[in-house]
Amino acid sequence: MFDGRFVGRTGLLNPRSTPERDTRSAAARKRSAAAKKAAATRAEAQKTPVDYATEYAEKAVLIPLGAGLVARDRVVETVGDLSELYTSREKAEKELKARQRRLETELRRFERRGRTARNRFEREVRKNRTKVERTLRTRRTR
C-alpha cells in the first residue's frame, strides 16, 4: 500500500523524504544561493577605488610570500628525504641514477609535447596561408 511517501533508489520508504519536501528544500537551496550571490554582487559594487588598490597591494605582497613559503616547505621536505636516502654511498648513487632516468624521461616528454605543439602551429599557419592565397586568387580573377 502506497501512502504518498517517496520511494528512493533503495526501494525503501523514507518517511522524511517526500516529493513536496524535496521540492521545498531544493527551492530553499536555490533561494539561499541566489541571496549569497546577490550579497556578493552588492559587496563588489560598493567597493571604492581605494578598496581595489588595497586589494591589489595585498595580493602583490601575499603572492610572493606564499610562493616563498611553499618553496621553503619543499626544500625542507627534500632535504629531509635526501638525508634519509643518502645514508650510504651505494644508496646515494642508486637514487641519483633513478632521478637522472626520471629527469631524462620528463625531458623527452616535454620535447615531444613541444614538437607536437610546434607542428600543430605550423600546420595551422600553412592552412591559413593557403586559404588566404586561394581567397586572393579568386578575387583577382573576378
mmCIF file of N, CA and C in Angstrom:
data_model
loop_
_atom_site.group_PDB
_atom_site.id
_atom_site.type_symbol
_atom_site.label_atom_id
_atom_site.label_comp_id
_atom_site.label_asym_id
_atom_site.label_seq_id
_atom_site.Cartn_x
_atom_site.Cartn_y
_atom_site.Cartn_z
ATOM 1 N N MET A 1 0.854 -1.168 0.000
ATOM 2 C CA MET A 1 0.000 0.000 0.000
ATOM 3 C C MET A 1 0.899 1.230 0.000
ATOM 4 N N PHE A 2 0.681 2.132 -0.952
ATOM 5 C CA PHE A 2 1.489 3.334 -1.131
ATOM 6 C C PHE A 2 0.786 4.498 -0.460
ATOM 7 N N ASP A 3 1.469 5.157 0.442
ATOM 8 C CA ASP A 3 0.834 6.249 1.177
ATOM 9 C C ASP A 3 1.375 7.621 0.768
ATOM 10 N N GLY A 4 2.001 7.724 -0.406
ATOM 11 C CA GLY A 4 2.445 9.018 -0.911
ATOM 12 C C GLY A 4 3.860 9.383 -0.535
ATOM 13 N N ARG A 5 4.500 8.540 0.250
ATOM 14 C CA ARG A 5 5.881 8.843 0.607
ATOM 15 C C ARG A 5 6.808 8.450 -0.527
ATOM 16 N N PHE A 6 7.905 9.155 -0.648
ATOM 17 C CA PHE A 6 8.843 8.969 -1.753
ATOM 18 C C PHE A 6 9.611 7.672 -1.578
ATOM 19 N N VAL A 7 9.692 6.896 -2.647
ATOM 20 C CA VAL A 7 10.489 5.677 -2.645
ATOM 21 C C VAL A 7 11.794 6.011 -3.343
ATOM 22 N N GLY A 8 12.896 5.957 -2.604
ATOM 23 C CA GLY A 8 14.198 6.339 -3.158
ATOM 24 C C GLY A 8 14.826 5.242 -3.985
ATOM 25 N N ARG A 9 16.120 5.396 -4.276
ATOM 26 C CA ARG A 9 16.844 4.423 -5.098
ATOM 27 C C ARG A 9 16.876 3.048 -4.453
ATOM 28 N N THR A 10 16.828 3.012 -3.148
ATOM 29 C CA THR A 10 16.913 1.727 -2.453
ATOM 30 C C THR A 10 15.604 0.969 -2.505
ATOM 31 N N GLY A 11 14.518 1.638 -2.860
ATOM 32 C CA GLY A 11 13.217 0.998 -2.891
ATOM 33 C C GLY A 11 12.538 1.026 -1.540
ATOM 34 N N LEU A 12 13.179 1.617 -0.541
ATOM 35 C CA LEU A 12 12.598 1.684 0.794
ATOM 36 C C LEU A 12 11.893 3.014 0.974
ATOM 37 N N LEU A 13 10.843 2.988 1.775
ATOM 38 C CA LEU A 13 10.137 4.231 2.061
ATOM 39 C C LEU A 13 10.950 5.054 3.045
ATOM 40 N N ASN A 14 11.087 6.322 2.746
ATOM 41 C CA ASN A 14 11.789 7.228 3.642
ATOM 42 C C ASN A 14 10.759 8.220 4.158
ATOM 43 N N PRO A 15 10.363 8.118 5.405
ATOM 44 C CA PRO A 15 9.291 8.973 5.904
ATOM 45 C C PRO A 15 9.675 10.450 5.925
ATOM 46 N N ARG A 16 10.962 10.766 5.910
ATOM 47 C CA ARG A 16 11.373 12.170 5.949
ATOM 48 C C ARG A 16 11.522 12.766 4.566
ATOM 49 N N SER A 17 11.418 11.968 3.528
ATOM 50 C CA SER A 17 11.654 12.469 2.179
ATOM 51 C C SER A 17 10.389 12.305 1.352
ATOM 52 N N THR A 18 9.694 13.403 1.161
ATOM 53 C CA THR A 18 8.509 13.376 0.303
ATOM 54 C C THR A 18 8.798 14.242 -0.900
ATOM 55 N N PRO A 19 8.080 14.046 -1.987
ATOM 56 C CA PRO A 19 8.316 14.908 -3.155
ATOM 57 C C PRO A 19 8.137 16.380 -2.824
ATOM 58 N N GLU A 20 7.138 16.684 -1.979
ATOM 59 C CA GLU A 20 6.905 18.087 -1.625
ATOM 60 C C GLU A 20 8.078 18.645 -0.816
ATOM 61 N N ARG A 21 8.562 17.834 0.134
ATOM 62 C CA ARG A 21 9.673 18.286 0.967
ATOM 63 C C ARG A 21 10.928 18.461 0.116
ATOM 64 N N ASP A 22 11.166 17.522 -0.811
ATOM 65 C CA ASP A 22 12.326 17.640 -1.687
ATOM 66 C C ASP A 22 12.234 18.904 -2.527
ATOM 67 N N THR A 23 11.043 19.199 -3.034
ATOM 68 C CA THR A 23 10.846 20.402 -3.847
ATOM 69 C C THR A 23 11.091 21.647 -3.013
ATOM 70 N N ARG A 24 10.543 21.642 -1.776
ATOM 71 C CA ARG A 24 10.738 22.807 -0.904
ATOM 72 C C ARG A 24 12.208 23.005 -0.565
ATOM 73 N N SER A 25 12.905 21.912 -0.254
ATOM 74 C CA SER A 25 14.314 22.060 0.120
ATOM 75 C C SER A 25 15.150 22.487 -1.085
ATOM 76 N N ALA A 26 14.798 22.012 -2.273
ATOM 77 C CA ALA A 26 15.520 22.446 -3.473
ATOM 78 C C ALA A 26 15.292 23.931 -3.707
ATOM 79 N N ALA A 27 14.048 24.373 -3.518
ATOM 80 C CA ALA A 27 13.742 25.792 -3.697
ATOM 81 C C ALA A 27 14.478 26.625 -2.650
ATOM 82 N N ALA A 28 14.554 26.122 -1.429
ATOM 83 C CA ALA A 28 15.265 26.848 -0.370
ATOM 84 C C ALA A 28 16.747 26.956 -0.696
ATOM 85 N N ARG A 29 17.334 25.876 -1.205
ATOM 86 C CA ARG A 29 18.749 25.929 -1.596
ATOM 87 C C ARG A 29 18.958 26.960 -2.697
ATOM 88 N N LYS A 30 18.028 26.988 -3.653
ATOM 89 C CA LYS A 30 18.132 27.952 -4.751
ATOM 90 C C LYS A 30 18.075 29.379 -4.219
ATOM 91 N N ARG A 31 17.107 29.645 -3.309
ATOM 92 C CA ARG A 31 16.977 30.987 -2.741
ATOM 93 C C ARG A 31 18.232 31.366 -1.973
ATOM 94 N N SER A 32 18.771 30.437 -1.215
ATOM 95 C CA SER A 32 19.967 30.706 -0.428
ATOM 96 C C SER A 32 21.146 31.039 -1.340
ATOM 97 N N ALA A 33 21.298 30.265 -2.407
ATOM 98 C CA ALA A 33 22.398 30.523 -3.342
ATOM 99 C C ALA A 33 22.218 31.873 -4.014
ATOM 100 N N ALA A 34 20.976 32.194 -4.390
ATOM 101 C CA ALA A 34 20.714 33.479 -5.039
ATOM 102 C C ALA A 34 20.996 34.626 -4.079
ATOM 103 N N ALA A 35 20.628 34.459 -2.808
ATOM 104 C CA ALA A 35 20.874 35.508 -1.819
ATOM 105 C C ALA A 35 22.368 35.723 -1.617
ATOM 106 N N LYS A 36 23.130 34.629 -1.555
ATOM 107 C CA LYS A 36 24.584 34.757 -1.398
ATOM 108 C C LYS A 36 25.199 35.470 -2.590
ATOM 109 N N LYS A 37 24.727 35.112 -3.786
ATOM 110 C CA LYS A 37 25.259 35.739 -4.996
ATOM 111 C C LYS A 37 24.918 37.224 -5.018
ATOM 112 N N ALA A 38 23.685 37.564 -4.630
ATOM 113 C CA ALA A 38 23.275 38.968 -4.606
ATOM 114 C C ALA A 38 24.098 39.749 -3.588
ATOM 115 N N ALA A 39 24.349 39.159 -2.429
ATOM 116 C CA ALA A 39 25.153 39.834 -1.404
ATOM 117 C C ALA A 39 26.571 40.067 -1.905
ATOM 118 N N ALA A 40 27.133 39.078 -2.594
ATOM 119 C CA ALA A 40 28.485 39.238 -3.135
ATOM 120 C C ALA A 40 28.514 40.333 -4.191
ATOM 121 N N THR A 41 27.470 40.387 -5.019
ATOM 122 C CA THR A 41 27.397 41.419 -6.056
ATOM 123 C C THR A 41 27.300 42.799 -5.421
ATOM 124 N N ARG A 42 26.458 42.931 -4.377
ATOM 125 C CA ARG A 42 26.336 44.223 -3.686
ATOM 126 C C ARG A 42 27.661 44.629 -3.058
ATOM 127 N N ALA A 43 28.338 43.684 -2.438
ATOM 128 C CA ALA A 43 29.622 43.992 -1.798
ATOM 129 C C ALA A 43 30.637 44.444 -2.843
ATOM 130 N N GLU A 44 30.645 43.795 -3.990
ATOM 131 C CA GLU A 44 31.578 44.162 -5.063
ATOM 132 C C GLU A 44 31.236 45.547 -5.609
ATOM 133 N N ALA A 45 29.942 45.852 -5.726
ATOM 134 C CA ALA A 45 29.519 47.140 -6.276
ATOM 135 C C ALA A 45 29.847 48.285 -5.326
ATOM 136 N N GLN A 46 29.922 48.009 -4.030
ATOM 137 C CA GLN A 46 30.177 49.061 -3.052
ATOM 138 C C GLN A 46 31.661 49.358 -2.866
ATOM 139 N N LYS A 47 32.521 48.622 -3.546
ATOM 140 C CA LYS A 47 33.959 48.845 -3.392
ATOM 141 C C LYS A 47 34.363 50.176 -4.017
ATOM 142 N N THR A 48 35.244 50.864 -3.339
ATOM 143 C CA THR A 48 35.763 52.129 -3.844
ATOM 144 C C THR A 48 37.103 51.867 -4.526
ATOM 145 N N PRO A 49 37.603 52.839 -5.275
ATOM 146 C CA PRO A 49 38.929 52.670 -5.882
ATOM 147 C C PRO A 49 40.018 52.377 -4.848
ATOM 148 N N VAL A 50 39.881 52.941 -3.658
ATOM 149 C CA VAL A 50 40.859 52.680 -2.598
ATOM 150 C C VAL A 50 40.800 51.207 -2.192
ATOM 151 N N ASP A 51 39.573 50.655 -2.126
ATOM 152 C CA ASP A 51 39.430 49.232 -1.792
ATOM 153 C C ASP A 51 40.129 48.365 -2.833
ATOM 154 N N TYR A 52 39.933 48.701 -4.105
ATOM 155 C CA TYR A 52 40.587 47.932 -5.169
ATOM 156 C C TYR A 52 42.108 48.036 -5.062
ATOM 157 N N ALA A 53 42.610 49.244 -4.816
ATOM 158 C CA ALA A 53 44.057 49.435 -4.695
ATOM 159 C C ALA A 53 44.603 48.640 -3.510
ATOM 160 N N THR A 54 43.872 48.661 -2.408
ATOM 161 C CA THR A 54 44.293 47.902 -1.228
ATOM 162 C C THR A 54 44.336 46.414 -1.533
ATOM 163 N N GLU A 55 43.301 45.946 -2.221
ATOM 164 C CA GLU A 55 43.233 44.525 -2.573
ATOM 165 C C GLU A 55 44.420 44.119 -3.447
ATOM 166 N N TYR A 56 44.727 44.934 -4.460
ATOM 167 C CA TYR A 56 45.853 44.625 -5.347
ATOM 168 C C TYR A 56 47.183 44.687 -4.598
ATOM 169 N N ALA A 57 47.320 45.651 -3.691
ATOM 170 C CA ALA A 57 48.558 45.761 -2.916
ATOM 171 C C ALA A 57 48.740 44.531 -2.023
ATOM 172 N N GLU A 58 47.640 44.078 -1.420
ATOM 173 C CA GLU A 58 47.725 42.872 -0.589
ATOM 174 C C GLU A 58 48.157 41.678 -1.421
ATOM 175 N N LYS A 59 47.549 41.540 -2.603
ATOM 176 C CA LYS A 59 47.909 40.422 -3.478
ATOM 177 C C LYS A 59 49.379 40.503 -3.875
ATOM 178 N N ALA A 60 49.850 41.718 -4.156
ATOM 179 C CA ALA A 60 51.239 41.893 -4.577
ATOM 180 C C ALA A 60 52.209 41.453 -3.488
ATOM 181 N N VAL A 61 51.800 41.546 -2.238
ATOM 182 C CA VAL A 61 52.660 41.120 -1.134
ATOM 183 C C VAL A 61 52.450 39.647 -0.814
ATOM 184 N N LEU A 62 51.188 39.217 -0.790
ATOM 185 C CA LEU A 62 50.876 37.861 -0.329
ATOM 186 C C LEU A 62 51.277 36.774 -1.316
ATOM 187 N N ILE A 63 51.185 37.049 -2.616
ATOM 188 C CA ILE A 63 51.513 36.012 -3.603
ATOM 189 C C ILE A 63 52.986 35.609 -3.518
ATOM 190 N N PRO A 64 53.934 36.565 -3.573
ATOM 191 C CA PRO A 64 55.340 36.148 -3.444
ATOM 192 C C PRO A 64 55.646 35.525 -2.078
ATOM 193 N N LEU A 65 54.996 36.031 -1.032
ATOM 194 C CA LEU A 65 55.205 35.462 0.295
ATOM 195 C C LEU A 65 54.760 34.003 0.315
ATOM 196 N N GLY A 66 53.571 33.741 -0.210
ATOM 197 C CA GLY A 66 53.067 32.369 -0.257
ATOM 198 C C GLY A 66 53.951 31.476 -1.097
ATOM 199 N N ALA A 67 54.401 31.981 -2.244
ATOM 200 C CA ALA A 67 55.281 31.187 -3.111
ATOM 201 C C ALA A 67 56.591 30.872 -2.394
ATOM 202 N N GLY A 68 57.125 31.845 -1.686
ATOM 203 C CA GLY A 68 58.363 31.616 -0.936
ATOM 204 C C GLY A 68 58.185 30.576 0.156
ATOM 205 N N LEU A 69 57.046 30.626 0.841
ATOM 206 C CA LEU A 69 56.791 29.646 1.900
ATOM 207 C C LEU A 69 56.622 28.243 1.333
ATOM 208 N N VAL A 70 55.940 28.133 0.198
ATOM 209 C CA VAL A 70 55.784 26.822 -0.445
ATOM 210 C C VAL A 70 57.147 26.289 -0.864
ATOM 211 N N ALA A 71 57.980 27.161 -1.449
ATOM 212 C CA ALA A 71 59.322 26.738 -1.866
ATOM 213 C C ALA A 71 60.139 26.297 -0.655
ATOM 214 N N ARG A 72 60.045 27.047 0.435
ATOM 215 C CA ARG A 72 60.776 26.681 1.648
ATOM 216 C C ARG A 72 60.336 25.314 2.160
ATOM 217 N N ASP A 73 59.010 25.082 2.175
ATOM 218 C CA ASP A 73 58.494 23.785 2.637
ATOM 219 C C ASP A 73 59.025 22.651 1.772
ATOM 220 N N ARG A 74 59.066 22.877 0.468
ATOM 221 C CA ARG A 74 59.567 21.837 -0.435
ATOM 222 C C ARG A 74 61.050 21.566 -0.207
ATOM 223 N N VAL A 75 61.825 22.622 0.016
ATOM 224 C CA VAL A 75 63.260 22.438 0.268
ATOM 225 C C VAL A 75 63.462 21.650 1.560
ATOM 226 N N VAL A 76 62.735 22.013 2.603
ATOM 227 C CA VAL A 76 62.860 21.307 3.883
ATOM 228 C C VAL A 76 62.492 19.843 3.704
ATOM 229 N N GLU A 77 61.413 19.582 2.980
ATOM 230 C CA GLU A 77 60.985 18.205 2.743
ATOM 231 C C GLU A 77 62.032 17.434 1.943
ATOM 232 N N THR A 78 62.574 18.070 0.910
ATOM 233 C CA THR A 78 63.575 17.411 0.070
ATOM 234 C C THR A 78 64.841 17.108 0.862
ATOM 235 N N VAL A 79 65.292 18.065 1.650
ATOM 236 C CA VAL A 79 66.495 17.843 2.457
ATOM 237 C C VAL A 79 66.263 16.694 3.434
ATOM 238 N N GLY A 80 65.090 16.646 4.036
ATOM 239 C CA GLY A 80 64.773 15.542 4.941
ATOM 240 C C GLY A 80 64.790 14.213 4.221
ATOM 241 N N ASP A 81 64.185 14.174 3.022
ATOM 242 C CA ASP A 81 64.181 12.939 2.228
ATOM 243 C C ASP A 81 65.599 12.534 1.844
ATOM 244 N N LEU A 82 66.386 13.520 1.414
ATOM 245 C CA LEU A 82 67.751 13.222 0.973
ATOM 246 C C LEU A 82 68.608 12.709 2.124
ATOM 247 N N SER A 83 68.432 13.294 3.298
ATOM 248 C CA SER A 83 69.244 12.846 4.435
ATOM 249 C C SER A 83 68.919 11.401 4.797
ATOM 250 N N GLU A 84 67.663 10.997 4.586
ATOM 251 C CA GLU A 84 67.296 9.603 4.849
ATOM 252 C C GLU A 84 67.832 8.680 3.762
ATOM 253 N N LEU A 85 67.771 9.144 2.505
ATOM 254 C CA LEU A 85 68.159 8.294 1.381
ATOM 255 C C LEU A 85 69.660 8.071 1.299
ATOM 256 N N TYR A 86 70.422 9.098 1.581
ATOM 257 C CA TYR A 86 71.852 9.035 1.313
ATOM 258 C C TYR A 86 72.653 8.646 2.547
ATOM 259 N N THR A 87 72.227 7.584 3.202
ATOM 260 C CA THR A 87 72.975 7.133 4.375
ATOM 261 C C THR A 87 74.219 6.359 3.970
ATOM 262 N N SER A 88 74.226 5.822 2.743
ATOM 263 C CA SER A 88 75.423 5.131 2.262
ATOM 264 C C SER A 88 75.692 5.562 0.824
ATOM 265 N N ARG A 89 76.918 5.340 0.375
ATOM 266 C CA ARG A 89 77.311 5.738 -0.975
ATOM 267 C C ARG A 89 76.512 4.980 -2.027
ATOM 268 N N GLU A 90 76.282 3.683 -1.814
ATOM 269 C CA GLU A 90 75.552 2.874 -2.794
ATOM 270 C C GLU A 90 74.116 3.377 -2.947
ATOM 271 N N LYS A 91 73.493 3.675 -1.814
ATOM 272 C CA LYS A 91 72.118 4.185 -1.868
ATOM 273 C C LYS A 91 72.068 5.522 -2.601
ATOM 274 N N ALA A 92 73.056 6.367 -2.324
ATOM 275 C CA ALA A 92 73.095 7.681 -2.959
ATOM 276 C C ALA A 92 73.256 7.542 -4.465
ATOM 277 N N GLU A 93 74.168 6.681 -4.904
ATOM 278 C CA GLU A 93 74.381 6.501 -6.343
ATOM 279 C C GLU A 93 73.141 5.921 -7.010
ATOM 280 N N LYS A 94 72.521 4.961 -6.351
ATOM 281 C CA LYS A 94 71.314 4.342 -6.905
ATOM 282 C C LYS A 94 70.199 5.380 -7.054
ATOM 283 N N GLU A 95 70.013 6.198 -6.031
ATOM 284 C CA GLU A 95 68.971 7.223 -6.067
ATOM 285 C C GLU A 95 69.273 8.268 -7.137
ATOM 286 N N LEU A 96 70.525 8.678 -7.251
ATOM 287 C CA LEU A 96 70.887 9.663 -8.270
ATOM 288 C C LEU A 96 70.630 9.125 -9.674
ATOM 289 N N LYS A 97 70.957 7.856 -9.911
ATOM 290 C CA LYS A 97 70.702 7.266 -11.229
ATOM 291 C C LYS A 97 69.209 7.213 -11.518
ATOM 292 N N ALA A 98 68.421 6.861 -10.519
ATOM 293 C CA ALA A 98 66.967 6.801 -10.708
ATOM 294 C C ALA A 98 66.416 8.185 -11.021
ATOM 295 N N ARG A 99 66.885 9.194 -10.286
ATOM 296 C CA ARG A 99 66.424 10.564 -10.545
ATOM 297 C C ARG A 99 66.856 11.039 -11.926
ATOM 298 N N GLN A 100 68.066 10.666 -12.347
ATOM 299 C CA GLN A 100 68.546 11.052 -13.669
ATOM 300 C C GLN A 100 67.661 10.435 -14.748
ATOM 301 N N ARG A 101 67.300 9.153 -14.583
ATOM 302 C CA ARG A 101 66.418 8.500 -15.553
ATOM 303 C C ARG A 101 65.060 9.197 -15.613
ATOM 304 N N ARG A 102 64.507 9.527 -14.435
ATOM 305 C CA ARG A 102 63.206 10.214 -14.421
ATOM 306 C C ARG A 102 63.301 11.570 -15.098
ATOM 307 N N LEU A 103 64.395 12.289 -14.840
ATOM 308 C CA LEU A 103 64.583 13.600 -15.455
ATOM 309 C C LEU A 103 64.685 13.473 -16.967
ATOM 310 N N GLU A 104 65.470 12.509 -17.439
ATOM 311 C CA GLU A 104 65.608 12.318 -18.885
ATOM 312 C C GLU A 104 64.272 11.944 -19.513
ATOM 313 N N THR A 105 63.494 11.128 -18.832
ATOM 314 C CA THR A 105 62.173 10.752 -19.338
ATOM 315 C C THR A 105 61.274 11.980 -19.442
ATOM 316 N N GLU A 106 61.275 12.805 -18.392
ATOM 317 C CA GLU A 106 60.455 14.016 -18.423
ATOM 318 C C GLU A 106 60.909 14.957 -19.527
ATOM 319 N N LEU A 107 62.217 15.102 -19.704
ATOM 320 C CA LEU A 107 62.720 15.980 -20.763
ATOM 321 C C LEU A 107 62.274 15.492 -22.134
ATOM 322 N N ARG A 108 62.332 14.173 -22.352
ATOM 323 C CA ARG A 108 61.857 13.639 -23.637
ATOM 324 C C ARG A 108 60.371 13.924 -23.822
ATOM 325 N N ARG A 109 59.589 13.778 -22.748
ATOM 326 C CA ARG A 109 58.154 14.047 -22.843
ATOM 327 C C ARG A 109 57.907 15.518 -23.173
ATOM 328 N N PHE A 110 58.643 16.415 -22.510
ATOM 329 C CA PHE A 110 58.494 17.843 -22.787
ATOM 330 C C PHE A 110 58.864 18.149 -24.232
ATOM 331 N N GLU A 111 59.947 17.528 -24.702
ATOM 332 C CA GLU A 111 60.383 17.752 -26.079
ATOM 333 C C GLU A 111 59.308 17.288 -27.063
ATOM 334 N N ARG A 112 58.745 16.098 -26.807
ATOM 335 C CA ARG A 112 57.680 15.594 -27.688
ATOM 336 C C ARG A 112 56.486 16.534 -27.692
ATOM 337 N N ARG A 113 56.122 17.006 -26.511
ATOM 338 C CA ARG A 113 54.969 17.900 -26.441
ATOM 339 C C ARG A 113 55.249 19.208 -27.167
ATOM 340 N N GLY A 114 56.457 19.737 -26.998
ATOM 341 C CA GLY A 114 56.826 20.960 -27.705
ATOM 342 C C GLY A 114 56.837 20.762 -29.204
ATOM 343 N N ARG A 115 57.373 19.623 -29.646
ATOM 344 C CA ARG A 115 57.411 19.330 -31.077
ATOM 345 C C ARG A 115 55.988 19.218 -31.624
ATOM 346 N N THR A 116 55.120 18.552 -30.890
ATOM 347 C CA THR A 116 53.729 18.407 -31.325
ATOM 348 C C THR A 116 53.059 19.769 -31.438
ATOM 349 N N ALA A 117 53.266 20.626 -30.441
ATOM 350 C CA ALA A 117 52.661 21.963 -30.468
ATOM 351 C C ALA A 117 53.206 22.774 -31.636
ATOM 352 N N ARG A 118 54.524 22.686 -31.864
ATOM 353 C CA ARG A 118 55.118 23.422 -32.980
ATOM 354 C C ARG A 118 54.553 22.940 -34.307
ATOM 355 N N ASN A 119 54.472 21.616 -34.487
ATOM 356 C CA ASN A 119 53.943 21.073 -35.741
ATOM 357 C C ASN A 119 52.493 21.475 -35.947
ATOM 358 N N ARG A 120 51.716 21.434 -34.882
ATOM 359 C CA ARG A 120 50.307 21.832 -34.989
ATOM 360 C C ARG A 120 50.207 23.297 -35.399
ATOM 361 N N PHE A 121 51.046 24.144 -34.786
ATOM 362 C CA PHE A 121 51.042 25.565 -35.116
ATOM 363 C C PHE A 121 51.446 25.781 -36.569
ATOM 364 N N GLU A 122 52.515 25.104 -37.006
ATOM 365 C CA GLU A 122 52.962 25.259 -38.394
ATOM 366 C C GLU A 122 51.891 24.806 -39.374
ATOM 367 N N ARG A 123 51.222 23.696 -39.066
ATOM 368 C CA ARG A 123 50.139 23.217 -39.932
ATOM 369 C C ARG A 123 49.022 24.245 -40.035
ATOM 370 N N GLU A 124 48.666 24.821 -38.887
ATOM 371 C CA GLU A 124 47.606 25.833 -38.862
ATOM 372 C C GLU A 124 48.012 27.057 -39.683
ATOM 373 N N VAL A 125 49.276 27.481 -39.558
ATOM 374 C CA VAL A 125 49.756 28.636 -40.323
ATOM 375 C C VAL A 125 49.708 28.336 -41.814
ATOM 376 N N ARG A 126 50.184 27.138 -42.217
ATOM 377 C CA ARG A 126 50.138 26.773 -43.641
ATOM 378 C C ARG A 126 48.710 26.734 -44.153
ATOM 379 N N LYS A 127 47.813 26.190 -43.346
ATOM 380 C CA LYS A 127 46.411 26.100 -43.755
ATOM 381 C C LYS A 127 45.827 27.496 -43.956
ATOM 382 N N ASN A 128 46.102 28.397 -43.006
ATOM 383 C CA ASN A 128 45.585 29.762 -43.124
ATOM 384 C C ASN A 128 46.207 30.490 -44.308
ATOM 385 N N ARG A 129 47.521 30.281 -44.538
ATOM 386 C CA ARG A 129 48.173 30.919 -45.677
ATOM 387 C C ARG A 129 47.546 30.448 -46.977
ATOM 388 N N THR A 130 47.314 29.151 -47.090
ATOM 389 C CA THR A 130 46.696 28.598 -48.299
ATOM 390 C C THR A 130 45.307 29.179 -48.493
ATOM 391 N N LYS A 131 44.562 29.292 -47.410
ATOM 392 C CA LYS A 131 43.208 29.834 -47.501
ATOM 393 C C LYS A 131 43.240 31.286 -47.982
ATOM 394 N N VAL A 132 44.173 32.081 -47.436
ATOM 395 C CA VAL A 132 44.289 33.489 -47.839
ATOM 396 C C VAL A 132 44.709 33.579 -49.301
ATOM 397 N N GLU A 133 45.697 32.764 -49.711
ATOM 398 C CA GLU A 133 46.135 32.788 -51.110
ATOM 399 C C GLU A 133 44.994 32.413 -52.039
ATOM 400 N N ARG A 134 44.219 31.415 -51.677
ATOM 401 C CA ARG A 134 43.091 30.987 -52.504
ATOM 402 C C ARG A 134 42.062 32.112 -52.613
ATOM 403 N N THR A 135 41.789 32.781 -51.491
ATOM 404 C CA THR A 135 40.832 33.888 -51.499
ATOM 405 C C THR A 135 41.330 35.013 -52.395
ATOM 406 N N LEU A 136 42.627 35.338 -52.301
ATOM 407 C CA LEU A 136 43.184 36.406 -53.135
ATOM 408 C C LEU A 136 43.128 36.035 -54.616
ATOM 409 N N ARG A 137 43.425 34.775 -54.950
ATOM 410 C CA ARG A 137 43.353 34.353 -56.356
ATOM 411 C C ARG A 137 41.943 34.477 -56.896
ATOM 412 N N THR A 138 40.961 34.086 -56.101
ATOM 413 C CA THR A 138 39.577 34.176 -56.593
ATOM 414 C C THR A 138 39.156 35.628 -56.741
ATOM 415 N N ARG A 139 39.645 36.513 -55.894
ATOM 416 C CA ARG A 139 39.299 37.935 -56.024
ATOM 417 C C ARG A 139 39.961 38.540 -57.260
ATOM 418 N N ARG A 140 41.195 38.110 -57.580
ATOM 419 C CA ARG A 140 41.892 38.655 -58.748
ATOM 420 C C ARG A 140 41.228 38.228 -60.046
ATOM 421 N N THR A 141 40.694 37.022 -60.067
ATOM 422 C CA THR A 141 40.101 36.524 -61.314
ATOM 423 C C THR A 141 38.728 37.123 -61.558
ATOM 424 N N ARG A 142 38.128 37.721 -60.611
ATOM 425 C CA ARG A 142 36.788 38.303 -60.795
ATOM 426 C C ARG A 142 36.841 39.592 -61.516
#
